[in-house]
Coordinates of C-alpha atoms and ligand atoms in Angstrom, one line a residue:
M1 CA 59.1 65.3 114.7
P2 CA 55.3 65.0 115.0
N3 CA 53.6 64.8 111.6
A4 CA 49.9 65.3 111.4
F5 CA 49.4 63.1 108.4
V6 CA 51.2 60.2 109.9
D7 CA 50.3 60.5 113.6
D8 CA 47.0 62.3 114.1
A9 CA 44.8 60.9 111.3
R10 CA 42.7 58.8 113.8
N11 CA 41.2 61.9 115.4
F12 CA 39.3 62.9 112.3
K13 CA 35.5 62.5 112.0
E14 CA 33.6 60.1 109.7
D15 CA 32.7 62.8 107.2
N16 CA 36.3 64.0 106.8
P17 CA 37.2 62.9 103.3
F18 CA 40.9 62.8 104.1
E19 CA 40.2 60.3 106.8
S20 CA 38.0 58.2 104.5
M21 CA 40.9 58.0 102.0
M22 CA 43.5 57.4 104.7
S23 CA 41.8 54.6 106.5
R24 CA 41.4 52.7 103.1
F25 CA 45.1 53.5 102.5
D26 CA 46.1 52.2 105.9
N27 CA 44.1 49.0 105.5
A28 CA 45.7 48.3 102.0
A29 CA 49.2 49.2 103.3
K30 CA 48.8 46.7 106.1
L31 CA 47.7 43.9 103.8
L32 CA 50.6 44.8 101.5
D33 CA 53.0 44.8 104.4
L34 CA 54.2 48.1 103.0
D35 CA 57.8 49.2 103.8
P36 CA 57.4 51.7 106.8
N37 CA 59.5 54.3 105.0
I38 CA 57.3 54.2 101.9
Y39 CA 54.2 54.2 104.1
R40 CA 55.3 57.5 105.8
I41 CA 56.1 59.1 102.4
L42 CA 52.9 58.1 100.7
R43 CA 50.7 59.2 103.6
C44 CA 51.8 62.8 103.1
P45 CA 51.2 65.2 100.3
T46 CA 54.3 66.5 98.5
R47 CA 53.2 70.1 98.3
E48 CA 50.2 72.3 99.4
M49 CA 49.6 75.8 98.3
T50 CA 47.1 78.2 99.8
V51 CA 46.4 81.4 97.9
Y52 CA 44.4 84.5 98.7
I53 CA 42.8 85.8 95.5
P54 CA 41.7 89.4 95.4
T55 CA 38.9 89.7 92.8
M56 CA 37.1 92.8 91.6
M57 CA 33.4 92.3 91.7
D58 CA 31.2 93.8 89.0
D59 CA 30.1 96.7 91.3
G60 CA 33.8 97.7 91.7
H61 CA 34.4 96.4 95.3
Y62 CA 37.0 93.6 96.0
E63 CA 36.5 90.2 97.6
V64 CA 39.4 88.1 98.6
F65 CA 38.7 84.4 98.0
V66 CA 40.8 81.5 99.4
G67 CA 42.1 78.9 96.9
Y68 CA 44.2 75.7 97.2
R69 CA 46.3 73.5 95.1
V70 CA 47.6 70.3 96.6
Q71 CA 50.1 68.0 94.9
H72 CA 50.1 64.6 96.5
N73 CA 52.6 62.6 94.6
F74 CA 54.9 62.8 91.6
A75 CA 56.4 59.3 91.5
R76 CA 54.6 58.3 88.3
G77 CA 54.7 61.7 86.5
P78 CA 53.2 65.2 86.7
A79 CA 50.4 65.7 89.2
K80 CA 46.9 65.5 87.6
G81 CA 43.6 66.6 89.1
G82 CA 40.6 68.9 88.9
I83 CA 39.8 72.3 90.2
R84 CA 36.5 72.7 92.1
Y85 CA 34.6 75.8 93.0
A86 CA 32.2 75.4 96.0
P87 CA 31.4 77.3 99.2
D88 CA 32.4 74.2 101.4
V89 CA 35.8 73.5 99.8
T90 CA 38.4 72.8 102.6
L91 CA 42.0 72.0 102.6
D92 CA 41.3 68.5 104.0
E93 CA 38.9 67.8 101.1
V94 CA 41.4 69.0 98.5
R95 CA 44.1 66.9 100.1
A96 CA 41.9 63.8 100.0
L97 CA 41.0 64.4 96.4
A98 CA 44.7 64.9 95.5
A99 CA 45.6 61.6 97.1
W100 CA 42.7 59.9 95.4
M101 CA 44.0 61.1 92.1
T102 CA 47.4 59.4 92.8
W103 CA 45.7 56.1 93.4
K104 CA 43.2 56.6 90.5
C105 CA 45.9 57.2 88.0
A106 CA 47.9 54.2 89.3
V107 CA 44.8 51.9 89.1
V108 CA 44.3 52.7 85.4
N109 CA 48.0 52.8 84.9
I110 CA 48.5 56.2 83.4
P111 CA 51.7 58.2 83.9
Y112 CA 50.5 60.8 86.4
G113 CA 50.7 61.5 90.1
G114 CA 47.8 63.2 92.0
G115 CA 46.8 66.8 92.5
K116 CA 43.7 68.8 93.1
G117 CA 42.7 72.4 93.5
G118 CA 39.7 74.4 94.8
I119 CA 38.4 77.8 95.5
V120 CA 36.1 78.6 98.4
C121 CA 33.3 80.4 96.5
D122 CA 29.7 80.1 95.4
P123 CA 30.0 80.1 91.6
H124 CA 26.2 80.4 91.2
K125 CA 26.4 83.8 92.9
L126 CA 29.2 85.1 90.6
S127 CA 28.7 86.6 87.2
M128 CA 30.7 85.3 84.2
T129 CA 33.1 88.3 84.4
E130 CA 33.6 87.8 88.1
L131 CA 34.3 84.1 87.5
E132 CA 36.7 84.9 84.8
R133 CA 38.7 87.4 87.0
L134 CA 38.7 84.9 89.9
T135 CA 39.9 82.1 87.7
R136 CA 42.7 84.2 86.0
R137 CA 44.0 85.5 89.3
Y138 CA 43.9 82.0 90.9
T139 CA 45.9 80.7 87.9
S140 CA 48.5 83.5 88.2
E141 CA 48.9 82.6 91.9
I142 CA 49.5 78.9 91.3
L143 CA 51.4 79.5 88.0
D144 CA 54.8 78.4 89.3
I145 CA 53.7 75.0 90.4
I146 CA 51.5 74.0 87.4
G147 CA 52.5 73.2 83.8
P148 CA 52.4 70.3 81.3
E149 CA 55.4 68.7 83.0
R150 CA 54.5 69.6 86.6
D151 CA 50.8 69.6 87.3
V152 CA 47.9 69.5 84.9
P153 CA 44.5 70.7 86.2
A154 CA 41.1 69.7 84.8
P155 CA 37.4 70.5 85.5
D156 CA 35.7 69.2 88.7
M157 CA 32.5 70.3 90.5
N158 CA 31.3 73.7 89.2
T159 CA 34.2 74.2 86.8
N160 CA 33.9 73.4 83.1
E161 CA 35.5 73.9 79.6
Q162 CA 35.2 77.6 79.8
V163 CA 37.1 77.8 83.1
M164 CA 39.8 75.5 81.6
A165 CA 40.0 77.8 78.6
W166 CA 40.7 80.8 81.0
V167 CA 43.3 78.8 82.9
M168 CA 45.0 77.8 79.6
D169 CA 44.9 81.4 78.3
T170 CA 46.3 82.9 81.5
Y171 CA 49.1 80.4 81.7
S172 CA 49.9 81.0 78.0
M173 CA 50.0 84.8 78.4
H174 CA 52.8 84.3 81.0
A175 CA 54.6 81.7 78.9
R176 CA 54.3 84.1 75.8
H177 CA 53.0 81.2 73.6
T178 CA 50.0 78.9 73.6
V179 CA 50.5 76.0 76.0
N180 CA 47.4 73.9 75.6
A181 CA 48.8 70.9 77.5
V182 CA 48.6 72.8 80.8
V183 CA 45.0 71.8 81.4
T184 CA 42.7 69.1 80.1
G185 CA 38.9 69.3 79.7
K186 CA 39.3 72.3 77.3
P187 CA 36.8 73.1 74.5
V188 CA 37.6 70.9 71.5
E189 CA 38.3 74.1 69.5
L190 CA 41.1 75.0 71.9
G191 CA 42.8 71.6 71.9
G192 CA 40.4 69.6 74.0
S193 CA 39.9 65.9 73.2
R194 CA 36.8 64.6 71.5
G195 CA 35.0 62.4 74.0
R196 CA 36.4 64.1 77.1
R197 CA 33.1 65.6 78.2
E198 CA 31.4 62.2 78.2
A199 CA 34.4 60.2 79.3
T200 CA 33.6 59.8 83.1
G201 CA 30.1 58.7 82.3
R202 CA 31.2 56.4 79.5
G203 CA 33.8 54.9 81.8
L204 CA 31.1 54.2 84.3
L205 CA 29.0 52.5 81.6
F206 CA 31.9 50.2 80.7
V207 CA 32.6 49.1 84.3
I208 CA 28.8 48.6 85.0
Q209 CA 28.6 46.4 81.9
E210 CA 31.6 44.4 83.1
A211 CA 30.0 44.0 86.6
C212 CA 26.7 42.9 85.0
K213 CA 28.5 40.2 83.1
K214 CA 29.9 38.9 86.4
F215 CA 26.4 38.8 87.9
D216 CA 24.7 37.7 84.7
L217 CA 22.4 40.7 84.7
K218 CA 20.8 41.7 81.4
P219 CA 20.7 45.5 80.7
A220 CA 16.9 45.6 80.2
E221 CA 16.3 43.9 83.6
T222 CA 19.0 45.9 85.4
R223 CA 17.4 48.7 87.5
I224 CA 19.8 51.7 88.0
V225 CA 19.6 54.6 90.3
V226 CA 21.8 57.7 89.7
Q227 CA 22.4 60.4 92.2
G228 CA 23.5 63.6 90.5
A229 CA 22.6 65.0 87.1
G230 CA 25.7 66.9 86.2
N231 CA 28.6 65.9 84.0
V232 CA 29.1 62.5 85.6
G233 CA 25.5 61.6 86.7
G234 CA 23.7 63.2 83.8
I235 CA 25.9 61.8 81.0
G236 CA 26.3 58.5 82.8
A237 CA 22.5 58.1 83.1
T238 CA 22.1 59.1 79.4
L239 CA 24.7 56.5 78.2
L240 CA 23.2 53.8 80.4
H241 CA 19.7 54.6 79.1
E242 CA 21.0 54.4 75.5
A243 CA 22.7 51.1 76.2
G244 CA 19.3 49.6 77.2
F245 CA 19.6 49.8 81.0
K246 CA 16.5 50.7 83.1
V247 CA 17.3 53.9 84.9
I248 CA 14.6 54.1 87.6
G249 CA 15.9 57.1 89.6
I250 CA 18.0 60.3 89.1
S251 CA 18.5 63.4 91.2
E252 CA 19.9 66.9 91.4
I253 CA 20.7 68.8 94.6
R254 CA 17.1 69.5 95.5
H255 CA 15.0 66.6 94.3
G256 CA 15.1 63.1 93.1
L257 CA 12.9 61.6 90.4
Y258 CA 11.6 58.0 90.5
N259 CA 9.8 55.7 88.1
P260 CA 9.9 52.0 88.9
N261 CA 9.2 51.3 85.2
G262 CA 12.2 53.3 84.0
L263 CA 12.6 57.0 83.4
D264 CA 12.9 58.7 80.0
I265 CA 16.3 60.1 80.9
P266 CA 16.8 62.4 77.8
A267 CA 13.4 63.9 78.4
A268 CA 14.0 64.3 82.2
L269 CA 17.4 65.9 81.6
D270 CA 16.0 68.2 78.9
Y271 CA 13.3 69.3 81.4
L272 CA 16.0 69.9 84.1
R273 CA 18.0 72.0 81.6
K274 CA 15.0 74.1 80.8
H275 CA 13.3 74.5 84.2
K276 CA 16.4 74.1 86.5
T277 CA 14.4 71.5 88.5
F278 CA 12.6 68.1 88.1
E279 CA 9.6 69.6 89.8
G280 CA 6.6 69.4 87.4
F281 CA 8.2 66.6 85.2
E282 CA 5.4 64.2 84.5
G283 CA 7.3 61.0 83.8
G284 CA 8.2 60.3 87.4
E285 CA 7.5 60.8 91.1
L286 CA 9.4 63.5 93.0
I287 CA 11.4 62.1 96.0
T288 CA 14.2 63.4 98.2
N289 CA 17.9 62.6 97.7
A290 CA 17.8 60.5 100.9
E291 CA 14.9 58.4 99.6
L292 CA 16.6 58.0 96.2
L293 CA 19.7 56.5 97.8
E294 CA 17.6 53.9 99.6
L295 CA 15.6 52.7 96.6
D296 CA 15.5 49.0 95.8
C297 CA 17.7 48.6 92.7
D298 CA 20.4 46.5 91.1
V299 CA 23.0 49.3 90.6
L300 CA 23.3 52.5 92.7
M301 CA 25.5 55.1 91.2
P302 CA 26.2 58.1 93.5
A303 CA 27.6 60.7 91.1
A304 CA 27.1 64.0 93.0
T305 CA 29.4 64.6 96.0
E306 CA 31.2 63.1 99.0
N307 CA 29.7 61.4 102.1
Q308 CA 26.4 60.2 100.8
I309 CA 26.5 56.7 102.1
T310 CA 27.5 56.9 105.8
T311 CA 26.8 55.0 109.0
Q312 CA 23.5 57.0 109.1
N313 CA 21.9 55.3 106.0
V314 CA 24.1 52.4 105.0
E315 CA 21.9 49.8 106.7
R316 CA 19.0 50.9 104.4
I317 CA 21.0 50.8 101.1
K318 CA 19.4 48.1 99.0
C319 CA 21.5 47.9 95.8
R320 CA 23.4 44.8 94.7
I321 CA 26.2 46.8 93.0
L322 CA 27.4 50.2 94.2
C323 CA 29.3 52.0 91.4
E324 CA 30.9 55.2 92.7
G325 CA 30.7 58.0 90.1
A326 CA 31.5 60.7 92.6
N327 CA 34.8 60.9 94.5
G328 CA 34.4 59.6 98.1
P329 CA 30.6 59.1 98.1
T330 CA 31.0 56.4 100.7
T331 CA 32.6 56.9 104.1
A332 CA 35.2 54.4 105.3
A333 CA 33.0 53.6 108.3
A334 CA 30.2 52.5 105.9
D335 CA 32.4 50.1 104.0
E336 CA 32.1 47.4 106.7
V337 CA 28.3 47.3 106.5
L338 CA 28.3 47.2 102.7
E339 CA 30.7 44.2 102.9
R340 CA 28.5 42.4 105.5
K341 CA 25.5 43.0 103.2
G342 CA 27.3 41.6 100.3
V343 CA 27.2 44.7 98.1
F344 CA 29.7 44.6 95.2
V345 CA 31.5 47.9 95.2
I346 CA 33.1 49.4 92.2
P347 CA 35.2 52.0 94.0
D348 CA 35.6 55.6 92.9
I349 CA 39.3 55.3 92.1
L350 CA 38.4 52.7 89.4
A351 CA 34.8 53.5 88.5
N352 CA 35.2 57.2 87.7
A353 CA 38.7 57.0 86.2
G354 CA 37.3 57.4 82.6
G355 CA 37.6 61.2 83.0
V356 CA 41.3 61.2 83.9
T357 CA 42.0 58.5 81.3
V358 CA 40.7 60.7 78.4
S359 CA 42.4 63.7 80.1
Y360 CA 45.6 61.8 79.6
F361 CA 44.6 61.2 75.9
E362 CA 44.0 64.9 75.6
W363 CA 47.5 65.8 77.1
V364 CA 49.1 63.2 74.7
Q365 CA 47.2 64.8 71.7
N366 CA 48.3 68.3 72.8
R367 CA 51.9 67.2 73.0
M368 CA 51.8 65.5 69.7
G369 CA 49.8 68.3 68.0
F370 CA 47.7 65.6 66.4
F371 CA 44.1 65.0 67.2
W372 CA 42.2 61.7 67.3
K373 CA 38.8 60.8 66.1
E374 CA 36.1 60.3 68.8
D375 CA 35.7 56.6 68.0
F376 CA 39.4 56.1 68.6
V377 CA 39.3 57.9 71.9
N378 CA 36.2 55.8 73.0
E379 CA 37.8 52.6 71.9
R380 CA 41.0 53.3 73.9
L381 CA 38.9 54.3 76.9
Q382 CA 37.0 51.1 76.7
D383 CA 40.3 49.1 76.6
T384 CA 41.6 50.9 79.7
M385 CA 38.4 50.7 81.7
V386 CA 37.6 47.0 80.9
S387 CA 41.2 45.9 81.5
S388 CA 41.5 47.9 84.8
F389 CA 38.2 46.5 86.0
N390 CA 39.4 43.0 85.3
D391 CA 42.8 43.6 86.8
V392 CA 41.2 44.8 90.1
L393 CA 38.7 41.9 90.0
S394 CA 41.4 39.3 89.6
Y395 CA 43.5 41.0 92.3
A396 CA 40.5 40.9 94.6
E397 CA 39.8 37.2 93.9
K398 CA 43.5 36.3 94.2
H399 CA 44.0 38.1 97.5
K400 CA 40.5 37.4 98.9
V401 CA 39.7 41.1 99.5
N402 CA 36.9 43.3 98.3
M403 CA 37.1 45.5 95.2
R404 CA 37.9 48.7 97.1
T405 CA 40.8 47.1 99.0
A406 CA 42.1 45.4 95.8
A407 CA 42.1 48.8 93.9
Y408 CA 44.0 50.5 96.7
M409 CA 46.4 47.6 97.0
L410 CA 47.1 47.5 93.3
A411 CA 47.6 51.3 93.2
I412 CA 49.7 51.6 96.3
D413 CA 51.9 48.7 95.2
R414 CA 52.5 50.4 91.8
V415 CA 53.3 53.8 93.4
A416 CA 55.5 52.2 96.1
Y417 CA 57.5 50.3 93.5
E418 CA 58.1 53.5 91.4
T419 CA 59.0 55.5 94.5
K420 CA 61.6 52.8 95.5
M421 CA 62.9 52.6 91.9
R422 CA 63.4 56.4 91.7
G423 CA 65.2 56.3 95.1
I424 CA 63.9 57.9 98.2
Y425 CA 67.2 59.1 99.7
A426 CA 67.6 62.4 97.9
Ligands
NAD501 P1 28.6 68.7 88.4 O1 28.7 70.0 89.1 O2 28.5 68.7 86.9 O3 27.3 67.9 88.9 C1 27.0 67.6 90.2 C2 25.5 67.1 90.4 O4 25.3 66.7 91.7 C3 24.5 68.2 90.1 O5 23.4 67.6 89.5 C4 24.1 68.7 91.5 O6 22.8 69.2 91.5 C5 24.2 67.4 92.3 N1 24.6 67.7 93.7 C6 25.6 68.5 94.2 N2 25.6 68.4 95.5 C7 24.7 67.6 95.9 C8 24.2 67.1 97.1 N3 24.7 67.5 98.3 N4 23.2 66.1 97.2 C9 22.7 65.7 96.0 N5 23.0 66.1 94.8 C10 24.0 67.1 94.7 O7 29.8 67.8 88.9 P2 30.4 66.5 88.2 O8 31.6 66.9 87.4 O9 29.3 65.7 87.6 O10 31.1 65.8 89.5 C11 30.3 65.0 90.4 C12 31.2 64.1 91.2 O11 32.0 63.3 90.3 C13 32.2 64.9 92.1 O12 32.5 64.1 93.2 C14 33.5 64.9 91.2 O13 34.7 65.0 92.0 C15 33.4 63.5 90.6 N6 34.2 63.3 89.3 C16 34.0 64.2 88.3 C17 34.7 63.9 87.1 C18 34.5 64.7 85.9 O14 35.1 64.4 84.8 N7 33.6 65.7 85.9 C19 35.6 62.8 87.0 C20 35.7 62.0 88.1 C21 35.0 62.3 89.3

């Protein structure tokens, strides 16, 4: 029987995130000499759901939005992964993101499989009441396949604590009791974890600190460029600035901001919050996102969206360390050039795993009904990120592969072992 996931993946284009994920998977699977049966299983998602979501707009007319939830793998535990709202969400993108979650949870060794969801919409054009109705109806449509033991969503691009609160409430209405462990990234008052909002950025700080130790880079002399000023980029840049690093560039979707002597990140982000743009901020020069990515720096942290470093610009990338805050910011085709240029890559499935790690802590706290202090959360996050970074680094050195390949090999090896142990002949 032909199977598109196994047979036809080579026909995809460079900017297809599913292809980006799969070609790394294939490379790692080959090096691992992965059992062909396990290879076929892990290449396919377990379940995909497409839903059509009728939503009443504020003027009384109805729009029907398309939504997805993909569950890639359950070998290690319930599926885990965010929900994103964006006009360009596609099933391929959600599929890739779901698989990335499987590998990410395995790299940091937390007991989850991978899932992801998305709704094709432009949330900036929706009112709060429209967003709430859309979210509640989407939750009702996917209700049968999510739950604390099945699949636990979280925020992603353009979704936040408020959206998670609506998902939790809708699920709880159907369950007839409060089920806060059905989503993570909730407001702290509704069972969210302290430190979750900052967790992805904090995790990035920890892995950058480890990489700097390896290259003997002192924070004050380390020039960092961050693409994206949202949850990951904004908080990551703030924590790096507080830790004494020199953040020389940051951007949001329209503009980048550059100051070779270092930006006042809290002031720049405060300005962005108030004016919705960096335009007019006096502490730096306005540049484009394309120019920002090509700045001469020690650490480049793409923390916005996919496909930012491609065959079109990779030759001009000048960083020494590439730390991937976003999921899939580098295409597979660009990897080869980075390798040739000697760029040390901290791959997304390791670098941005701080978010899912604290999501795991949130789920644990919800199931215990006992909540941890923020210092305790941050300390445990640091343990996980530092030990995972060093596990991947040792694996890379031992097998003479780069960090991305090592992270995939480590993750696939773990998921393959668990799949075999559970038995694949149902
Ligand atoms: P966000 O919506 O809070 O912020 C996104 C930022 O990127 C904004 O500043 C936006 O202006 C900018 N941006 C969006 N599209 C852009 C483009 N085409 N070019 C340049 N800038 C652009 O989202 P986020 O939660 O910070 O997520 C960013 C990335 O990190 C995504 O890839 C997401 O999947 C990934 N991620 C998020 C988390 C998390 O905990 N939020 C965890 C792991 C990975």
